[in-house]
Amino acid sequence: MTVEPGVRVGQDSDASVIERSWDEPEAFAALFDRHADSVHRYAARRLGAEAAEDVMADTFTTAFQLRFRYDTGQASARPWLFGITTNLIGRHKRAEARRLKALGRLPSSAPGDQAEEMLADRVAARVSAQAVGRELAGALARLPARHRDVLLLVAWADLGYEEVARALGVPVGTVRSRLHRARRTVREALGGSDPTTLREESDDE
């Protein structure tokens, strides 16, 4: 039995929670309890911890306001929530670009450096930990925002291609195309390694 992240066996689906919140607004708090941590982690990786607090709060405020529009045929709200988060992050494009460029200029440092931990925590087994912080940040900074969004929703939010398509409101083919281009840029920057490949492509085919 497959259970969506943040939902325990026997719990109502996200869609059921949202539908119940139409008449019982306080029920929406369950959605926050399930997904706030993952939304915060994703935002923090992209913008830093301070900005992530605001983005997380704004994500759930926006989701609450839009809950009547939610497609309750979709059991998991993760793509919807991460779509909102990504739109909010888009308002911080310059801040994210400055952050990545600054990380890209950092000298290689010993494993354990905070910046490297942030960028390399799930990819250290695939590439040299000393190289990831600087070189991966530089590669991400060079990506167009629409390509970076797709890449990081897959790599850092752990969404599948169909889920990314729902999150961004684009066709799955567009997701695949943008992801292919983004990964090619990352591989070139890292000398052939792609630390952002965290899901098997066959999972979504």
PDB file of N, CA and C in Angstrom, residues 17-18 21-29 31 57-70 80-81 84:
ATOM      1  N   VAL A  17      -9.188  16.160   3.732  1.00  0.00           N
ATOM      2  CA  VAL A  17      -8.964  17.220   4.720  1.00  0.00           C
ATOM      3  C   VAL A  17      -9.388  18.569   4.152  1.00  0.00           C
ATOM      4  N   ILE A  18      -8.978  18.834   2.921  1.00  0.00           N
ATOM      5  CA  ILE A  18      -9.309  20.112   2.303  1.00  0.00           C
ATOM      6  C   ILE A  18     -10.813  20.246   2.122  1.00  0.00           C
ATOM      7  N   SER A  21     -12.428  21.091   5.247  1.00  0.00           N
ATOM      8  CA  SER A  21     -12.137  22.461   5.672  1.00  0.00           C
ATOM      9  C   SER A  21     -13.052  23.493   5.022  1.00  0.00           C
ATOM     10  N   TRP A  22     -13.763  23.073   3.969  1.00  0.00           N
ATOM     11  CA  TRP A  22     -14.713  24.002   3.363  1.00  0.00           C
ATOM     12  C   TRP A  22     -15.789  24.404   4.361  1.00  0.00           C
ATOM     13  N   ASP A  23     -16.205  23.460   5.182  1.00  0.00           N
ATOM     14  CA  ASP A  23     -17.217  23.736   6.206  1.00  0.00           C
ATOM     15  C   ASP A  23     -16.619  23.902   7.595  1.00  0.00           C
ATOM     16  N   GLU A  24     -15.431  23.312   7.784  1.00  0.00           N
ATOM     17  CA  GLU A  24     -14.751  23.390   9.075  1.00  0.00           C
ATOM     18  C   GLU A  24     -13.341  23.938   8.848  1.00  0.00           C
ATOM     19  N   PRO A  25     -13.187  25.254   8.757  1.00  0.00           N
ATOM     20  CA  PRO A  25     -11.880  25.845   8.414  1.00  0.00           C
ATOM     21  C   PRO A  25     -10.737  25.357   9.285  1.00  0.00           C
ATOM     22  N   GLU A  26     -11.014  25.061  10.556  1.00  0.00           N
ATOM     23  CA  GLU A  26      -9.950  24.630  11.453  1.00  0.00           C
ATOM     24  C   GLU A  26      -9.344  23.298  11.036  1.00  0.00           C
ATOM     25  N   ALA A  27     -10.073  22.525  10.231  1.00  0.00           N
ATOM     26  CA  ALA A  27      -9.556  21.227   9.776  1.00  0.00           C
ATOM     27  C   ALA A  27      -8.336  21.389   8.884  1.00  0.00           C
ATOM     28  N   PHE A  28      -8.192  22.554   8.281  1.00  0.00           N
ATOM     29  CA  PHE A  28      -7.071  22.790   7.362  1.00  0.00           C
ATOM     30  C   PHE A  28      -5.728  22.689   8.077  1.00  0.00           C
ATOM     31  N   ALA A  29      -5.732  22.862   9.392  1.00  0.00           N
ATOM     32  CA  ALA A  29      -4.482  22.789  10.150  1.00  0.00           C
ATOM     33  C   ALA A  29      -3.791  21.437   9.966  1.00  0.00           C
ATOM     34  N   LEU A  31      -3.389  19.841   7.258  1.00  0.00           N
ATOM     35  CA  LEU A  31      -2.542  19.915   6.072  1.00  0.00           C
ATOM     36  C   LEU A  31      -1.211  20.573   6.408  1.00  0.00           C
ATOM     37  N   ALA A  57       4.932  30.215   5.474  1.00  0.00           N
ATOM     38  CA  ALA A  57       3.699  30.803   6.004  1.00  0.00           C
ATOM     39  C   ALA A  57       2.797  31.288   4.879  1.00  0.00           C
ATOM     40  N   ASP A  58       3.388  31.936   3.889  1.00  0.00           N
ATOM     41  CA  ASP A  58       2.603  32.444   2.767  1.00  0.00           C
ATOM     42  C   ASP A  58       2.012  31.308   1.933  1.00  0.00           C
ATOM     43  N   THR A  59       2.752  30.193   1.836  1.00  0.00           N
ATOM     44  CA  THR A  59       2.242  29.032   1.090  1.00  0.00           C
ATOM     45  C   THR A  59       0.931  28.540   1.681  1.00  0.00           C
ATOM     46  N   PHE A  60       0.903  28.378   2.985  1.00  0.00           N
ATOM     47  CA  PHE A  60      -0.303  27.823   3.605  1.00  0.00           C
ATOM     48  C   PHE A  60      -1.415  28.860   3.742  1.00  0.00           C
ATOM     49  N   THR A  61      -1.033  30.128   3.848  1.00  0.00           N
ATOM     50  CA  THR A  61      -2.055  31.175   3.830  1.00  0.00           C
ATOM     51  C   THR A  61      -2.742  31.204   2.472  1.00  0.00           C
ATOM     52  N   THR A  62      -1.929  31.137   1.411  1.00  0.00           N
ATOM     53  CA  THR A  62      -2.478  31.133   0.057  1.00  0.00           C
ATOM     54  C   THR A  62      -3.305  29.882  -0.196  1.00  0.00           C
ATOM     55  N   ALA A  63      -2.786  28.730   0.251  1.00  0.00           N
ATOM     56  CA  ALA A  63      -3.511  27.477   0.056  1.00  0.00           C
ATOM     57  C   ALA A  63      -4.865  27.519   0.759  1.00  0.00           C
ATOM     58  N   PHE A  64      -4.892  28.060   1.950  1.00  0.00           N
ATOM     59  CA  PHE A  64      -6.158  28.163   2.685  1.00  0.00           C
ATOM     60  C   PHE A  64      -7.151  29.035   1.924  1.00  0.00           C
ATOM     61  N   GLN A  65      -6.663  30.139   1.389  1.00  0.00           N
ATOM     62  CA  GLN A  65      -7.539  31.044   0.648  1.00  0.00           C
ATOM     63  C   GLN A  65      -8.063  30.401  -0.639  1.00  0.00           C
ATOM     64  N   LEU A  66      -7.257  29.501  -1.214  1.00  0.00           N
ATOM     65  CA  LEU A  66      -7.621  28.875  -2.490  1.00  0.00           C
ATOM     66  C   LEU A  66      -8.227  27.479  -2.313  1.00  0.00           C
ATOM     67  N   ARG A  67      -8.503  27.070  -1.092  1.00  0.00           N
ATOM     68  CA  ARG A  67      -8.895  25.682  -0.847  1.00  0.00           C
ATOM     69  C   ARG A  67     -10.183  25.288  -1.564  1.00  0.00           C
ATOM     70  N   PHE A  68     -11.070  26.237  -1.830  1.00  0.00           N
ATOM     71  CA  PHE A  68     -12.324  25.910  -2.515  1.00  0.00           C
ATOM     72  C   PHE A  68     -12.094  25.550  -3.986  1.00  0.00           C
ATOM     73  N   ARG A  69     -10.937  25.920  -4.512  1.00  0.00           N
ATOM     74  CA  ARG A  69     -10.614  25.612  -5.910  1.00  0.00           C
ATOM     75  C   ARG A  69      -9.871  24.291  -6.062  1.00  0.00           C
ATOM     76  N   TYR A  70      -9.526  23.665  -4.943  1.00  0.00           N
ATOM     77  CA  TYR A  70      -8.714  22.452  -5.014  1.00  0.00           C
ATOM     78  C   TYR A  70      -9.473  21.321  -5.696  1.00  0.00           C
ATOM     79  N   TRP A  80       0.244  20.549  -5.414  1.00  0.00           N
ATOM     80  CA  TRP A  80      -0.439  21.839  -5.298  1.00  0.00           C
ATOM     81  C   TRP A  80       0.329  22.772  -4.372  1.00  0.00           C
ATOM     82  N   LEU A  81       0.708  22.274  -3.208  1.00  0.00           N
ATOM     83  CA  LEU A  81       1.428  23.104  -2.242  1.00  0.00           C
ATOM     84  C   LEU A  81       2.790  23.539  -2.771  1.00  0.00           C
ATOM     85  N   ILE A  84       2.451  26.290  -5.282  1.00  0.00           N
ATOM     86  CA  ILE A  84       2.295  27.591  -4.632  1.00  0.00           C
ATOM     87  C   ILE A  84       3.635  28.089  -4.113  1.00  0.00           C
TER      88      ILE A  84
END
